[in-house]
Coordinates of C-alpha atoms and ligand atoms in Angstrom, one line a residue:
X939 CA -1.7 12.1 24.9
X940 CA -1.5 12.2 21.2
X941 CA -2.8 9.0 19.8
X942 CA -0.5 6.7 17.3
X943 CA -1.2 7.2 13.5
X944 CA -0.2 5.0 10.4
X945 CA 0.3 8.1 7.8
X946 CA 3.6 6.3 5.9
X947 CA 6.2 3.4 6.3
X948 CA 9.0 5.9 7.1
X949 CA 7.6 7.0 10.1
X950 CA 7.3 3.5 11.7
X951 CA 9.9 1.9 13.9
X952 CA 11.8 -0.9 11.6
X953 CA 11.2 -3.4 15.3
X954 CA 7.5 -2.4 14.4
X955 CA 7.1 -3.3 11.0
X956 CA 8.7 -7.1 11.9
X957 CA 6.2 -7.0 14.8
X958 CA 3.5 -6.2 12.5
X959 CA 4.6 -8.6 10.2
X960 CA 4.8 -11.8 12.7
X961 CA 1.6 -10.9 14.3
X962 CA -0.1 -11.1 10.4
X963 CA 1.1 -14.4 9.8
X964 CA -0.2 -15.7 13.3
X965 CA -3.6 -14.0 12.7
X966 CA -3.2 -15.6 9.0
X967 CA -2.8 -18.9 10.4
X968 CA -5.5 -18.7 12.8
X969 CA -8.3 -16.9 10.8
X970 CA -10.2 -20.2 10.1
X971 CA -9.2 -21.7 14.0
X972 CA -12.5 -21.4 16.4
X973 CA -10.1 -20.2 18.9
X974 CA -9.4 -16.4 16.7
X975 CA -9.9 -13.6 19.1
X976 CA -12.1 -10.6 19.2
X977 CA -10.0 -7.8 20.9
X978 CA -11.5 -5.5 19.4
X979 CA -15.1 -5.7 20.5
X980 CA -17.1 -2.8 21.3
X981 CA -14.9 -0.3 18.7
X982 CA -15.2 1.2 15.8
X983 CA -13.6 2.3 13.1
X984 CA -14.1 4.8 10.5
X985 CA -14.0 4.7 6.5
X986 CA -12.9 7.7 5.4
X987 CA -13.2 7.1 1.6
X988 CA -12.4 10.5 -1.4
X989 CA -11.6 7.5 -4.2
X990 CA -12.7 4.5 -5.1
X991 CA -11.4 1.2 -3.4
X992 CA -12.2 -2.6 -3.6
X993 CA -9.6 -4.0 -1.6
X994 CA -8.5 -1.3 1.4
X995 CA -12.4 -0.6 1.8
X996 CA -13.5 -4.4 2.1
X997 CA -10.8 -5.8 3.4
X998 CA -10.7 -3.2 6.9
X999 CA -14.1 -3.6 7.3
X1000 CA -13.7 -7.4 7.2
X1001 CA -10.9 -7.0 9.4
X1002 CA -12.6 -4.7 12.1
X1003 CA -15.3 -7.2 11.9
X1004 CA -13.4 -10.3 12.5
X1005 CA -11.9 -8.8 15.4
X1006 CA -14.9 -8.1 17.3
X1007 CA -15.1 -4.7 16.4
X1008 CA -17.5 -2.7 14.0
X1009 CA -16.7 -0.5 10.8
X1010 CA -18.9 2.6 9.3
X1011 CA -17.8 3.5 5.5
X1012 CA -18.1 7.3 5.0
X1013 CA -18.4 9.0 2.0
X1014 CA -16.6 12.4 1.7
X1015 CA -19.4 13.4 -0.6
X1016 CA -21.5 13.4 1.6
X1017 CA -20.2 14.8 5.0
X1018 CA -20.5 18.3 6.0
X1019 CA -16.9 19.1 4.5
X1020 CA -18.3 19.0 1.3
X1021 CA -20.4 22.0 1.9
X1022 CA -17.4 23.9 4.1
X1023 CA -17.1 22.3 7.7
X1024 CA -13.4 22.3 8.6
X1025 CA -10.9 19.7 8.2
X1026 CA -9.9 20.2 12.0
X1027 CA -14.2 20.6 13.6
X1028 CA -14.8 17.8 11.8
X1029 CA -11.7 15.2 13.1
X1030 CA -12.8 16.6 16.9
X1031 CA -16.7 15.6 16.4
X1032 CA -15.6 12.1 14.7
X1033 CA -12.8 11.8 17.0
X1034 CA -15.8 11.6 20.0
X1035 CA -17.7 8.8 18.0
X1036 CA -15.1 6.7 16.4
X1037 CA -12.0 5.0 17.7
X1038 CA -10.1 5.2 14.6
X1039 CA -10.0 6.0 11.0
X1040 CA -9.2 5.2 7.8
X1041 CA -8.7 7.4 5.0
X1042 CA -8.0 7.6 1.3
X1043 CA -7.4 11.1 -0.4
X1044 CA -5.4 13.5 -2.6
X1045 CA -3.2 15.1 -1.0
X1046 CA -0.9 13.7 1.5
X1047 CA -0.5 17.0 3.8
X1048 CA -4.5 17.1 3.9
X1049 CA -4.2 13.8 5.5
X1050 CA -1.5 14.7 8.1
X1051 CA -4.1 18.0 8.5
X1052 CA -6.9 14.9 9.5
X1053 CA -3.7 13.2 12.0
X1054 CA -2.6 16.6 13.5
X1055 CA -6.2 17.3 15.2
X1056 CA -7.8 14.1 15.2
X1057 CA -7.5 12.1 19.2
X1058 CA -7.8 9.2 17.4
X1059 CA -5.4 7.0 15.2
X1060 CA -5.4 7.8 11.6
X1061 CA -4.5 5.0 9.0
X1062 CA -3.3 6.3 5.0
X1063 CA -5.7 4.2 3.3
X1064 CA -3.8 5.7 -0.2
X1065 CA -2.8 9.1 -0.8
X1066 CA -1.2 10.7 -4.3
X1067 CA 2.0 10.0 -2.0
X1068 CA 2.0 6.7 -0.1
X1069 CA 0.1 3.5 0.6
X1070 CA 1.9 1.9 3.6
X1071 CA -1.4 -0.2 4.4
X1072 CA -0.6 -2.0 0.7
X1073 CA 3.7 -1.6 1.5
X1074 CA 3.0 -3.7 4.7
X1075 CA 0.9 -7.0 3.0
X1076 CA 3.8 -6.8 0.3
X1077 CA 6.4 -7.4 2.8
X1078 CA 4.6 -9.9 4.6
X1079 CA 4.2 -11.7 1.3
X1080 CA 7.3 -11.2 0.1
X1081 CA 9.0 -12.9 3.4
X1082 CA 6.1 -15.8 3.1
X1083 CA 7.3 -17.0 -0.4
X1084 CA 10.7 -16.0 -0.4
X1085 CA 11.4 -16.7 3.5
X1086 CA 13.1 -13.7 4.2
X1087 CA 13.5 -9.8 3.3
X1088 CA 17.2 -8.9 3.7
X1089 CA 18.7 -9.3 0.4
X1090 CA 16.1 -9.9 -1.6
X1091 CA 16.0 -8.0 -5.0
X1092 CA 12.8 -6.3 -6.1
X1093 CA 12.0 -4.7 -9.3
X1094 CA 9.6 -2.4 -9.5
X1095 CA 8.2 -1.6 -13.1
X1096 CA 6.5 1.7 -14.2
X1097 CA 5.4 4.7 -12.7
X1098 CA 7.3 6.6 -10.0
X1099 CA 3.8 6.5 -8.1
X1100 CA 2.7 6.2 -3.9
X1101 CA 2.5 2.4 -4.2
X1102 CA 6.5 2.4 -5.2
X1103 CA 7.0 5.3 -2.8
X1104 CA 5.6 3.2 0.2
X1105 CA 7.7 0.0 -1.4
X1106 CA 10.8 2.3 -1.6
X1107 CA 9.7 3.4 1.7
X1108 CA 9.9 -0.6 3.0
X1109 CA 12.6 -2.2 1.0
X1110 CA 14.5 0.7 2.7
X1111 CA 13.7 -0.5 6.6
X1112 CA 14.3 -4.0 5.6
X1113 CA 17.1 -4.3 3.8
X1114 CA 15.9 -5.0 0.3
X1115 CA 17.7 -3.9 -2.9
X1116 CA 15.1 -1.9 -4.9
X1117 CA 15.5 -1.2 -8.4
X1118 CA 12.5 1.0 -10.4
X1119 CA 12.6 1.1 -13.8
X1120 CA 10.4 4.7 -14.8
X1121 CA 9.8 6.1 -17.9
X1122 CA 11.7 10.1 -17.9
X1123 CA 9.6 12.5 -16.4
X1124 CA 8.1 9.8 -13.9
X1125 CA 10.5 8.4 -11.1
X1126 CA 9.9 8.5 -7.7
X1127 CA 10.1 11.5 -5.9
X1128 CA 13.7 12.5 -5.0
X1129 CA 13.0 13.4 -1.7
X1130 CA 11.6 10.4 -1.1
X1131 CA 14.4 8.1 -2.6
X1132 CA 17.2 10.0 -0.9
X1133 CA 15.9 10.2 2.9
X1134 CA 15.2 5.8 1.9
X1135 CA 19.3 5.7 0.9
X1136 CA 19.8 7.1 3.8
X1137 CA 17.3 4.1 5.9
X1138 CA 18.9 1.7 3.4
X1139 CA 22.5 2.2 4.5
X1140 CA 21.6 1.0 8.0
X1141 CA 19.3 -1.8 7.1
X1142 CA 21.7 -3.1 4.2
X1143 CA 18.8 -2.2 1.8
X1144 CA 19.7 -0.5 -1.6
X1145 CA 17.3 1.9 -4.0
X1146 CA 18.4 2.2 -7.7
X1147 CA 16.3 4.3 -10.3
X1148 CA 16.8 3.4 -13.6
X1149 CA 15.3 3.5 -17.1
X1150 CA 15.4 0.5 -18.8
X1151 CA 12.4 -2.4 -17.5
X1152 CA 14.9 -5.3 -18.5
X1153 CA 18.0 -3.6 -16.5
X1154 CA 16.0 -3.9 -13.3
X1155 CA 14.5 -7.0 -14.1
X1156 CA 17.3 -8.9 -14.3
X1157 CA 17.9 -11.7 -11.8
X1158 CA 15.5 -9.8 -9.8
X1159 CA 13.5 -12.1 -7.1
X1160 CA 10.4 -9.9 -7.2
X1161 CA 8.5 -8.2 -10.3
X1162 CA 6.3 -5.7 -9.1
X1163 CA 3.8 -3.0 -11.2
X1164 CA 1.2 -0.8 -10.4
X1165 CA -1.3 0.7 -12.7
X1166 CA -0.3 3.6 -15.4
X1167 CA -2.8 6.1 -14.3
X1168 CA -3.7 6.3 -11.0
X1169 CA -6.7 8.0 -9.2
X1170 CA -7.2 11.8 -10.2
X1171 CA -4.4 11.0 -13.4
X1172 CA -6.8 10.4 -16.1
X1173 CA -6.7 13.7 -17.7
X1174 CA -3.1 12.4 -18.2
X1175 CA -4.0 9.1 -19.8
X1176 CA -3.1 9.7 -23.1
X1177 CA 0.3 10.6 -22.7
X1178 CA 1.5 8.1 -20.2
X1179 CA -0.2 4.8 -21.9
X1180 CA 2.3 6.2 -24.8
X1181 CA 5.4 6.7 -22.8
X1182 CA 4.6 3.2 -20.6
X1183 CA 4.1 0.6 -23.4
X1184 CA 7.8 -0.6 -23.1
X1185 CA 7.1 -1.0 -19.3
X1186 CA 4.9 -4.2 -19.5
X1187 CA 5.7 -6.9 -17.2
X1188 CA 5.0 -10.3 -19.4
X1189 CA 6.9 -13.3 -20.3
X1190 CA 9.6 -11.6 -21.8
X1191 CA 10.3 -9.7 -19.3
X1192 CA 9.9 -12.5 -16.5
X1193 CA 12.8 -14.6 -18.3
X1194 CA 15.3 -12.1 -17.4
X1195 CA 14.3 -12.0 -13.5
X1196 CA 15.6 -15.7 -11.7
X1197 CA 14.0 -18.4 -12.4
X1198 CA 12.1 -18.8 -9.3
X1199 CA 11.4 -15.0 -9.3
X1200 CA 7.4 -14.2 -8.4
X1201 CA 5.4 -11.4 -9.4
X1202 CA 3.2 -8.6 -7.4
X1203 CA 0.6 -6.1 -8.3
X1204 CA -1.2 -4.3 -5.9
X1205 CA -4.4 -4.3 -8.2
X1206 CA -6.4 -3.2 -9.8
X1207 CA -4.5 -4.5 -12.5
X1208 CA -5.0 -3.4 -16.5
X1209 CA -4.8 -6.6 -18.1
X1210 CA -2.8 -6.0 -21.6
X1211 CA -1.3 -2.9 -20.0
X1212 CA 0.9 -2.6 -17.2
X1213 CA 1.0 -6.7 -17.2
X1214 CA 0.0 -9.7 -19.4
X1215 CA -2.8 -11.8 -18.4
X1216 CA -0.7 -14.8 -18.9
X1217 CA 2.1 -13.4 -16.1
X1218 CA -0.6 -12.8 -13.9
X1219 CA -2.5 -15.9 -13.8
X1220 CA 0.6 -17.7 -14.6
X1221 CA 3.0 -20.1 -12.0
X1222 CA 4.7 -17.0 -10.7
X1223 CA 1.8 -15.1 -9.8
X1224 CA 1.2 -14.0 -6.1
X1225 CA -1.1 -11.2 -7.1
X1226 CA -4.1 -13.2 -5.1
X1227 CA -2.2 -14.0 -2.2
X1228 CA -0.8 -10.4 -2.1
X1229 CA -4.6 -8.7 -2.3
X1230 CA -5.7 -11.9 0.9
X1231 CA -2.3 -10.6 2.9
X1232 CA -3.9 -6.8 3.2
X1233 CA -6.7 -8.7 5.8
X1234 CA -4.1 -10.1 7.7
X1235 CA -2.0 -7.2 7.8
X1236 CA -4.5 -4.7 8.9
X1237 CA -5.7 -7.0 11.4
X1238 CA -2.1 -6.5 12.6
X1239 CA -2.5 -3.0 12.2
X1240 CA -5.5 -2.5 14.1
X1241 CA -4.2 -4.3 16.5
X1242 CA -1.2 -2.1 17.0
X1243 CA -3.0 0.7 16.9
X1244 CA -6.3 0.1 19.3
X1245 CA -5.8 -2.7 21.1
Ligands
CP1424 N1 -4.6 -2.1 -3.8 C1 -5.6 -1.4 -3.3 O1 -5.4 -0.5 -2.5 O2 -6.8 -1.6 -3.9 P1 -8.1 -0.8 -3.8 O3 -7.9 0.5 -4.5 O4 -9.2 -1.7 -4.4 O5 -8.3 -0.5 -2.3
NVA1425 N1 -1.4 3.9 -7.8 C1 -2.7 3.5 -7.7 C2 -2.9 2.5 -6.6 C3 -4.3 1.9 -6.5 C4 -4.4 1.0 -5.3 C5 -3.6 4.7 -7.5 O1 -3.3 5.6 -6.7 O2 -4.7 4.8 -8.1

C-alpha cells in the first residue's frame, strides 16, 4: 500500500484540513494537561534538512517528542547522496529505519522524487514551491483570532514566493478571499493561482493578484509578509530589496486594513524590511502565536499521518 504523504495543501482533502485543524486546537488546549497522550511511542521520524530552519526543525522534533515518539535531524551534507547514492536507494534504506520524514529542499519535483519511492510518509518541510506545514498553523491561527475562515480577507504583501503559494493554496479550500500585492516580475506562479480559482469557486474563496500593497490592504482582516529573499535567492538580493521597498507592511499600511485587522509573518522576519518592528511587536501582532501554532499543527499532522 502506498503510504499517505503531506507534499502540498492542494493535494489534501478540504474535510482534512478542518480535521487537522480541530484536532490542533484540542492538542493546543491540552499540551500543558497531565492527561496529553503519547500515541506515538516507539516511532520515529526523520529530519530531512538541505536549508536552514529554526522553527519547522525544532518545532517537529518537539512535536514527535511530546507525542511519545522520537526524532533524528539529518543533514543532507552529510548522507551518502552527497557523494552520489540515489535519491530512490536512499528513501528504500531510510524507509526500513524511519516511520516518517520530514524534508526541506530546492526543488519541489526532487521532493515528490523522495514521496514516489519512499514506504513511508513524506512531509514538505519548505520547498522553492510550497510550505503547507506553515499554510496549516496560519489557518489554524487565522480561525483562532478571527473565529472563522470563510469570508475572511487576507492580504498578502511581497513576493510571489512558496509561503504565498501554500497560502493561495489554503485560502483556496477554505473559502478565503486572497489578495497578493507583488512587485512585476514576482507574482505567484500562474499555474498555481489558476488551478486555486478553480478550488475557490467551490469553497467561496477568491484569489486576486495585484500590484499596489495599499489596494490589497484595504479593509483586509489579515496582513501577511514573508521575507524578500528566500533560501538559495541571495544572489538576487540586490535587485529585489530595490524593487520591494514600497512593499513594507508598517503602520501606514495597517491603517488601511480594518480596524481590528491582525498581522502574520511566517518568520524569519527582516525587521526594517519586509515589516516594521513597531507592526510586529505592536497590538495587532500574531507573529508569536503564529510560529507556537506550527507545534500544534504538526502534532495534528503527525497524527494524521502515523497514528
Ligand atoms: N517559518 C519557518 O518555516 O521557519 P523556519 O525556516 O525557521 O523553519
Ligand atoms: N520564503 C522563505 C520562507 C522561510 C520560512 C524561504 O523560502 O526562505
Amino acid at each position: 500500500m502506498k503510504p499517505k504523504h503531506l507534499l502540498a495543501v492542494h493535494e489534501i482533502a478540504a474535510g482534512d484540513v478542518t480535521a487537522l485543524l480541530d484536532r490542533a486546537d484540542r492538542l493546543k488546549a491540552e499540551r500543558r494537561t497531565t492527561t496529553a497522550k503519547r500515541p506515538l511511542t516507539g516511532k520515529t521520524l526523520g529530519l530531512l534538512f538541505e536549508k536552514a530552519s529554526t522553527r519547522t526543525r525544532v518545532s517537529f522534533d518537539a512535536a514527535m517528542n511530546q507525542l511519545g515518539g522520537d526524532s533524528l535531524f539529518l543533514s543532507m551534507q552529510d548522507l551518502q547522496l552527497k557523494r552520489g547514492e540515489t535519491v530512490g536507494d536512499t528513501a528504500r534504506v531510510l524507509s526500513l529505519y524511519l516511520d516518517a520524514l520530514v524534508i526541506r529542499t530546492f526543488g519541489h519535483d526532487l521532493l515528490k522524487e523522495w514521496a514516489a519511492v519512499a514506504a513511508i510518509p513524506i512531509i514538505n518541510g519548505l520547498t522553492d514551491l510550497h510550505h503547507p506545514c506553515q499554510a496549516l498553523g496560519d489557518l489554524m491561527t487565522i480561525r483562532e483570532r478571527l473565529g472563522t475562515l470563510k469570508g475572511v480577507t487576507l492580504a498578502y504583501i511581497g513576493d510571489g514566493n512558496n509561503v504565498a503559494h501554500s497560502l493561495i493554496e489554503a485560502a483556496a479550500k477554505t473559502g478565503i478571499g486572497i489578495r497578493l500585492a507583488c512587485p512585476k516580475g514576482f507574482e505567484p506562479d500562474p499555474l498555481i493561482v489558476e488551478a486555486s480559482r478553480i478550488v475557490a469557486k467551490r469553497t467561496g474563496g477568491a484569489i486576486e493578484v495585484l500590484r499596489e500593497p495599499a489596494a490589497a490592504a484595504e479593509d483586509a482582516d489579515v496582513l501577511y509578509t514573508d521575507v524578500w529573499i528566500s533560501m538559495g535567492q541571495e544572489k538576487q538580493a540586490k535587485t529585489k530589496l530595490k524593487k520591494f521597498k514600497p512593499y513594507q507592511i508598517n503602520e501606514k499600511l495597517l491603517s488601511v486594513a480594518k480596524p481590528s485587522a491582525v498581522v502574520m509573518h511566517c518568520l524569519p522576519a527582516h525587521r526594517g524590511l519586509e515589516i516594521s518592528s513597531e507592526v510586529m511587536d505592536g497590538k495587532q501582532s500574531v507573529i508569536w502565536d503564529q510560529a507556537e501554532n506550527r507545534l500544534h499543527i504538526q502534532k495534528a499532522i503527525l497524527e494524521w499521518l502515523l497514528g
